[in-house]
Amino acid sequence: MADTVQSLEGLSALKPAAPEAPQYTQKLDKQGRAYATGKRKNAVARVWIKPGAGKIIVNTRAIEVFFARPVLRMLINQPLIAANRATQYDVICTVSGGGLSGQAGAVRHGISKALTYFEPDLRPVLKRGGFLTRDSRVVERKKYGRAKARRSFQFSKR
């Protein structure tokens, strides 16, 4: 050991520098749109974001037609409202698989990721809100010898 430390001040000089946070860059396609894929349960949403008036189109239909329930529309708008960008971007997405609730969650996840690709500065706000985390909960599979995933068949003594 050639580099022995004689004092505490010399010990701090040996400590490696802390790694810097990664720098995120803007990712756009040739048309100036940001693309992201969102997932929830069995639903997969492909989302494109471009500057516009705030229209959201899902599978070539308006969001009010595709997601009739107000709760699902509110869920989809959450990342845009958290980032104060509700009327600045047009959102076009195609969603498939799963039910309406899973599809709304997938669209929300895709919008959040696409926003970070369009504006990397929004990442801390969306991360704090929990919009960038993929909800990994899926339906548990059915087991043999059981009525459902965990429920047993009804028991009768006689």
XYZ file of N, CA and C in Angstrom:
474
model
N 0.847 -1.187 0.000
C 0.000 0.000 0.000
C 0.878 1.230 0.000
N 1.071 1.801 -1.155
C 1.931 2.961 -1.303
C 1.228 4.237 -0.856
N -0.114 4.335 -1.041
C -0.801 5.584 -0.715
C -1.502 5.486 0.642
N -0.704 5.480 1.711
C -1.284 5.460 3.057
C -1.670 6.876 3.457
N -2.777 6.984 4.201
C -3.315 8.280 4.590
C -2.751 8.656 5.956
N -2.220 9.894 6.072
C -1.598 10.346 7.316
C -2.572 11.083 8.218
N -3.648 11.697 7.646
C -4.592 12.468 8.467
C -6.003 12.291 7.920
N -6.978 12.843 8.640
C -8.376 12.760 8.207
C -8.632 13.587 6.955
N -7.884 14.685 6.786
C -8.056 15.504 5.584
C -7.663 14.723 4.326
N -6.636 13.916 4.452
C -6.199 13.098 3.322
C -7.202 12.004 2.994
N -7.970 11.572 4.002
C -8.976 10.537 3.788
C -10.113 11.038 2.898
N -10.505 12.301 3.072
C -11.590 12.848 2.251
C -11.158 13.024 0.796
N -9.889 13.188 0.559
C -9.407 13.339 -0.814
C -9.474 12.014 -1.582
N -9.409 10.875 -0.869
C -9.465 9.578 -1.519
C -10.880 9.186 -1.932
N -11.905 9.807 -1.317
C -13.287 9.430 -1.585
C -13.667 9.800 -3.019
N -14.258 8.872 -3.775
C -14.647 9.194 -5.151
C -15.815 10.188 -5.170
N -15.872 10.975 -6.229
C -16.945 11.966 -6.360
C -18.279 11.253 -6.573
N -19.341 11.853 -6.054
C -20.676 11.274 -6.196
C -21.102 11.343 -7.665
N -21.727 10.290 -8.164
C -22.156 10.323 -9.566
C -23.255 11.367 -9.775
N -23.181 12.068 -10.903
C -24.166 13.104 -11.190
C -25.460 12.474 -11.689
N -26.556 13.205 -11.520
C -27.847 12.733 -12.006
C -27.820 12.695 -13.539
N -28.457 11.702 -14.144
C -28.423 11.618 -15.609
C -29.152 12.795 -16.250
N -28.614 13.265 -17.363
C -29.233 14.363 -18.107
C -30.168 13.763 -19.150
N -31.445 14.149 -19.074
C -32.431 13.639 -20.016
C -32.567 14.606 -21.181
N -32.669 14.051 -22.388
C -32.772 14.882 -23.580
C -34.134 14.693 -24.218
N -34.505 15.652 -25.050
C -35.780 15.613 -25.743
C -35.740 14.555 -26.838
N -36.786 13.715 -26.919
C -36.856 12.662 -27.938
C -38.092 12.917 -28.786
N -37.897 13.387 -30.007
C -39.001 13.685 -30.913
C -38.824 12.926 -32.224
N -39.937 12.635 -32.911
C -39.847 12.010 -34.227
C -39.796 13.082 -35.312
N -39.867 12.676 -36.566
C -39.711 13.628 -37.679
C -40.848 14.631 -37.761
N -42.030 14.273 -37.249
C -43.160 15.199 -37.257
C -43.194 16.114 -36.038
N -42.198 16.021 -35.162
C -42.143 16.866 -33.970
C -43.012 16.366 -32.836
N -43.294 15.054 -32.819
C -44.119 14.467 -31.770
C -43.255 13.631 -30.837
N -43.717 13.506 -29.594
C -43.077 12.605 -28.636
C -43.933 11.351 -28.541
N -43.286 10.183 -28.577
C -44.008 8.903 -28.541
C -43.631 8.145 -27.282
N -44.632 7.488 -26.670
C -44.372 6.638 -25.511
C -45.407 5.526 -25.470
N -45.051 4.448 -24.791
C -45.953 3.315 -24.599
C -46.312 3.236 -23.123
N -47.614 3.181 -22.846
C -48.077 3.046 -21.467
C -48.736 1.695 -21.277
N -48.595 1.136 -20.075
C -49.168 -0.176 -19.797
C -49.845 -0.187 -18.435
N -50.924 -0.968 -18.353
C -51.643 -1.175 -17.092
C -52.468 -2.437 -17.244
N -52.322 -3.374 -16.306
C -52.971 -4.681 -16.390
C -52.665 -5.308 -17.753
N -53.687 -5.623 -18.560
C -53.436 -6.210 -19.880
C -53.563 -5.196 -20.996
N -53.720 -3.920 -20.664
C -53.919 -2.876 -21.672
C -52.582 -2.254 -22.056
N -52.446 -1.953 -23.345
C -51.247 -1.292 -23.870
C -51.699 -0.083 -24.675
N -51.131 1.078 -24.363
C -51.497 2.309 -25.062
C -50.267 2.884 -25.749
N -50.417 3.221 -27.031
C -49.369 3.926 -27.776
C -49.791 5.380 -27.860
N -48.947 6.280 -27.354
C -49.343 7.684 -27.188
C -48.371 8.588 -27.937
N -48.938 9.525 -28.726
C -48.161 10.567 -29.390
C -48.627 11.910 -28.854
N -47.663 12.797 -28.542
C -47.986 14.137 -28.030
C -47.341 15.155 -28.956
N -48.118 16.188 -29.313
C -47.595 17.282 -30.129
C -48.214 18.582 -29.632
N -47.563 19.718 -29.864
C -48.135 21.001 -29.431
C -49.479 21.236 -30.117
N -50.443 21.731 -29.337
C -51.776 21.944 -29.892
C -52.694 22.631 -28.898
N -53.993 22.357 -29.047
C -55.011 23.056 -28.257
C -55.502 22.251 -27.058
N -55.034 21.046 -26.875
C -55.453 20.248 -25.727
C -56.457 19.159 -26.069
N -56.577 18.791 -27.352
C -57.496 17.725 -27.744
C -56.871 16.362 -27.431
N -57.701 15.455 -26.937
C -57.254 14.087 -26.680
C -58.115 13.162 -27.533
N -57.469 12.373 -28.383
C -58.167 11.448 -29.274
C -57.685 10.034 -28.956
N -58.648 9.140 -28.686
C -58.340 7.754 -28.346
C -58.982 6.867 -29.406
N -58.186 6.083 -30.106
C -58.661 5.179 -31.162
C -59.573 5.908 -32.153
N -59.131 7.040 -32.647
C -59.828 7.906 -33.617
C -61.143 8.474 -33.102
N -61.403 8.395 -31.802
C -62.613 8.971 -31.218
C -62.227 9.968 -30.136
N -63.090 10.930 -29.877
C -62.838 11.904 -28.807
C -62.850 11.191 -27.463
N -62.147 11.765 -26.501
C -62.035 11.128 -25.183
C -63.401 11.018 -24.508
N -64.307 11.979 -24.770
C -65.635 11.935 -24.161
C -66.453 10.758 -24.685
N -66.205 10.353 -25.918
C -66.932 9.231 -26.516
C -66.325 7.908 -26.067
N -65.004 7.807 -26.099
C -64.338 6.532 -25.781
C -64.429 6.220 -24.290
N -64.094 7.197 -23.446
C -64.186 7.023 -21.995
C -65.382 7.847 -21.506
N -66.544 7.206 -21.418
C -67.771 7.921 -21.056
C -67.791 8.288 -19.574
N -67.125 7.497 -18.729
C -67.135 7.772 -17.292
C -66.228 8.954 -16.966
N -66.733 9.930 -16.204
C -65.913 11.111 -15.851
C -64.664 10.753 -15.047
N -64.749 9.692 -14.241
C -63.602 9.293 -13.410
C -62.426 8.877 -14.293
N -62.708 8.159 -15.369
C -61.642 7.714 -16.263
C -61.024 8.895 -17.007
N -61.860 9.869 -17.415
C -61.330 11.062 -18.082
C -60.459 11.876 -17.131
N -60.880 11.972 -15.859
C -60.092 12.687 -14.862
C -58.743 11.997 -14.652
N -58.767 10.661 -14.636
C -57.536 9.874 -14.457
C -56.545 10.153 -15.585
N -57.061 10.248 -16.818
C -56.199 10.480 -17.976
C -55.616 11.886 -17.958
N -56.380 12.869 -17.491
C -55.921 14.266 -17.491
C -54.979 14.588 -16.333
N -54.836 13.709 -15.354
C -54.013 13.994 -14.172
C -52.584 14.432 -14.490
N -51.824 13.714 -15.350
C -50.450 14.161 -15.598
C -50.378 15.524 -16.282
N -51.326 15.812 -17.173
C -51.331 17.113 -17.852
C -51.639 18.238 -16.860
N -52.560 17.997 -15.937
C -52.909 19.015 -14.942
C -51.764 19.205 -13.953
N -51.112 18.111 -13.546
C -49.994 18.212 -12.600
C -48.841 19.010 -13.192
N -48.665 18.917 -14.519
C -47.577 19.637 -15.188
C -48.011 21.006 -15.709
N -49.279 21.404 -15.478
C -49.835 22.675 -15.972
C -49.714 22.772 -17.490
N -50.036 21.679 -18.197
C -49.954 21.648 -19.653
C -51.265 21.146 -20.271
N -52.386 21.365 -19.590
C -53.667 20.781 -20.014
C -54.121 21.278 -21.379
N -53.815 22.538 -21.733
C -54.298 23.084 -23.004
C -53.163 23.337 -24.000
N -51.992 22.754 -23.760
C -50.847 23.034 -24.627
C -50.509 21.896 -25.587
N -51.013 20.689 -25.318
C -50.628 19.542 -26.140
C -51.849 18.801 -26.651
N -51.767 18.350 -27.901
C -52.743 17.428 -28.451
C -52.220 16.014 -28.230
N -53.104 15.120 -27.822
C -52.730 13.742 -27.523
C -53.490 12.830 -28.471
N -52.756 11.972 -29.168
C -53.359 10.967 -30.032
C -52.862 9.616 -29.541
N -53.796 8.706 -29.259
C -53.350 7.409 -28.757
C -54.215 6.286 -29.289
N -53.593 5.127 -29.382
C -54.299 3.896 -29.699
C -54.107 2.961 -28.524
N -55.198 2.361 -28.069
C -55.137 1.505 -26.892
C -55.828 0.191 -27.209
N -55.262 -0.907 -26.706
C -55.835 -2.222 -26.953
C -55.617 -3.097 -25.737
N -56.466 -4.107 -25.600
C -56.348 -5.059 -24.507
C -56.969 -4.562 -23.221
N -57.350 -5.501 -22.368
C -57.871 -5.157 -21.062
C -59.255 -4.534 -21.108
N -59.672 -3.967 -19.976
C -60.964 -3.295 -19.869
C -60.781 -1.791 -19.866
N -61.873 -1.072 -19.635
C -61.819 0.390 -19.695
C -60.909 0.981 -18.629
N -60.960 0.448 -17.413
C -60.129 0.987 -16.330
C -58.644 0.788 -16.627
N -58.280 -0.401 -17.085
C -56.887 -0.670 -17.437
C -56.434 0.166 -18.619
N -57.326 0.393 -19.582
C -56.973 1.206 -20.738
C -56.750 2.659 -20.335
N -57.585 3.170 -19.422
C -57.398 4.545 -18.941
C -56.076 4.676 -18.202
N -55.720 3.688 -17.392
C -54.434 3.713 -16.698
C -53.260 3.637 -17.655
N -53.417 2.860 -18.724
C -52.354 2.746 -19.721
C -52.167 4.062 -20.473
N -53.267 4.729 -20.808
C -53.176 6.021 -21.497
C -52.513 7.045 -20.584
N -52.874 7.045 -19.304
C -52.263 7.973 -18.339
C -50.761 7.743 -18.242
N -50.358 6.485 -18.172
C -48.932 6.152 -18.097
C -48.202 6.590 -19.361
N -48.833 6.371 -20.520
C -48.218 6.762 -21.788
C -48.096 8.270 -21.926
N -49.122 9.027 -21.511
C -49.066 10.491 -21.563
C -47.941 11.005 -20.676
N -47.808 10.429 -19.487
C -46.752 10.858 -18.568
C -45.369 10.639 -19.165
N -45.150 9.463 -19.757
C -43.843 9.179 -20.352
C -43.579 10.078 -21.556
N -44.606 10.294 -22.386
C -44.435 11.149 -23.560
C -44.144 12.594 -23.158
N -44.753 13.052 -22.071
C -44.470 14.413 -21.579
C -43.011 14.556 -21.168
N -42.459 13.522 -20.533
C -41.049 13.599 -20.139
C -40.132 13.565 -21.352
N -40.561 12.887 -22.428
C -39.751 12.885 -23.645
C -39.822 14.235 -24.349
N -40.984 14.899 -24.298
C -41.140 16.194 -24.954
C -40.477 17.293 -24.131
N -40.698 17.278 -22.806
C -40.107 18.264 -21.905
C -39.427 17.528 -20.751
N -38.132 17.253 -20.838
C -37.453 16.517 -19.761
C -37.485 17.231 -18.412
N -37.730 18.552 -18.405
C -37.775 19.285 -17.136
C -39.001 18.916 -16.305
N -40.004 18.316 -16.914
C -41.222 17.937 -16.185
C -41.059 16.639 -15.410
N -39.960 15.939 -15.624
C -39.777 14.631 -15.008
C -39.907 14.641 -13.481
N -39.295 15.581 -12.741
C -39.440 15.542 -11.274
C -40.890 15.721 -10.809
N -41.645 16.576 -11.489
C -43.040 16.808 -11.104
C -43.870 15.549 -11.313
N -43.698 14.908 -12.468
C -44.468 13.701 -12.772
C -44.012 12.521 -11.918
N -42.731 12.453 -11.620
C -42.211 11.374 -10.783
C -42.763 11.493 -9.366
N -42.824 12.740 -8.864
C -43.346 12.977 -7.519
C -44.816 12.597 -7.434
N -45.557 12.817 -8.517
C -46.973 12.452 -8.540
C -47.215 10.967 -8.728
N -46.176 10.214 -9.069
C -46.301 8.774 -9.250
C -46.846 8.373 -10.604
N -46.775 9.272 -11.598
C -47.335 8.993 -12.907
C -46.383 8.191 -13.795
N -45.094 8.200 -13.496
C -44.121 7.513 -14.357
C -43.922 6.053 -13.960
N -44.431 5.661 -12.798
C -44.260 4.298 -12.327
C -45.306 3.400 -12.969
N -44.870 2.315 -13.552
C -45.782 1.359 -14.178
C -46.427 0.540 -13.075
N -47.747 0.566 -12.989
C -48.472 -0.204 -11.980
C -48.418 -1.679 -12.381
N -47.639 -2.458 -11.668
C -47.356 -3.834 -12.093
C -48.391 -4.835 -11.602
N -49.441 -4.383 -10.919
C -50.438 -5.326 -10.407
C -51.254 -5.909 -11.565
N -51.293 -7.224 -11.631
C -52.093 -7.897 -12.651
C -52.934 -8.966 -11.957
N -53.917 -9.498 -12.663
C -54.813 -10.494 -12.092
C -54.042 -11.784 -11.835
N -54.248 -12.356 -10.641
C -53.578 -13.598 -10.283
C -54.210 -14.764 -11.039
N -53.406 -15.716 -11.451
C -53.919 -16.809 -12.258
C -54.722 -17.786 -11.409
N -55.635 -18.491 -12.064
C -56.438 -19.500 -11.393
C -55.597 -20.758 -11.180
N -55.740 -21.368 -9.988
C -55.007 -22.592 -9.690
C -55.943 -23.799 -9.783
N -55.384 -24.956 -10.090
C -56.200 -26.168 -10.140
C -56.582 -26.555 -8.719
N -57.762 -27.169 -8.576
C -58.265 -27.536 -7.253
C -58.900 -26.369 -6.522
N -59.060 -25.234 -7.199
C -59.657 -24.032 -6.596
C -60.732 -23.492 -7.530
N -61.713 -22.798 -6.954
C -62.777 -22.217 -7.760
C -62.265 -21.013 -8.543
N -61.434 -20.191 -7.882
C -60.818 -19.032 -8.534
C -59.339 -19.064 -8.188
N -58.682 -17.908 -8.116
C -57.254 -17.899 -7.823
C -56.972 -18.414 -6.407
N -57.807 -18.012 -5.438
C -57.584 -18.430 -4.052
C -58.806 -19.070 -3.413
N -59.993 -18.779 -3.930
C -61.213 -19.278 -3.332
C -61.328 -20.791 -3.516
N -61.660 -21.489 -2.427
C -61.852 -22.928 -2.492
C -63.273 -23.253 -2.925
N -63.495 -24.479 -3.337
C -64.836 -24.914 -3.631
C -65.612 -24.994 -2.322
N -66.961 -24.895 -2.399
C -67.770 -24.932 -1.203
C -67.649 -26.305 -0.546
N -67.514 -26.284 0.795
C -67.340 -27.515 1.537
C -68.666 -27.915 2.181
N -68.990 -29.196 2.088
C -70.192 -29.701 2.752
C -69.826 -30.994 3.448
N -70.263 -31.133 4.744
C -69.909 -32.312 5.498
C -70.744 -33.529 5.048
N -71.992 -33.267 4.684
C -72.863 -34.373 4.234
C -73.242 -34.203 2.794
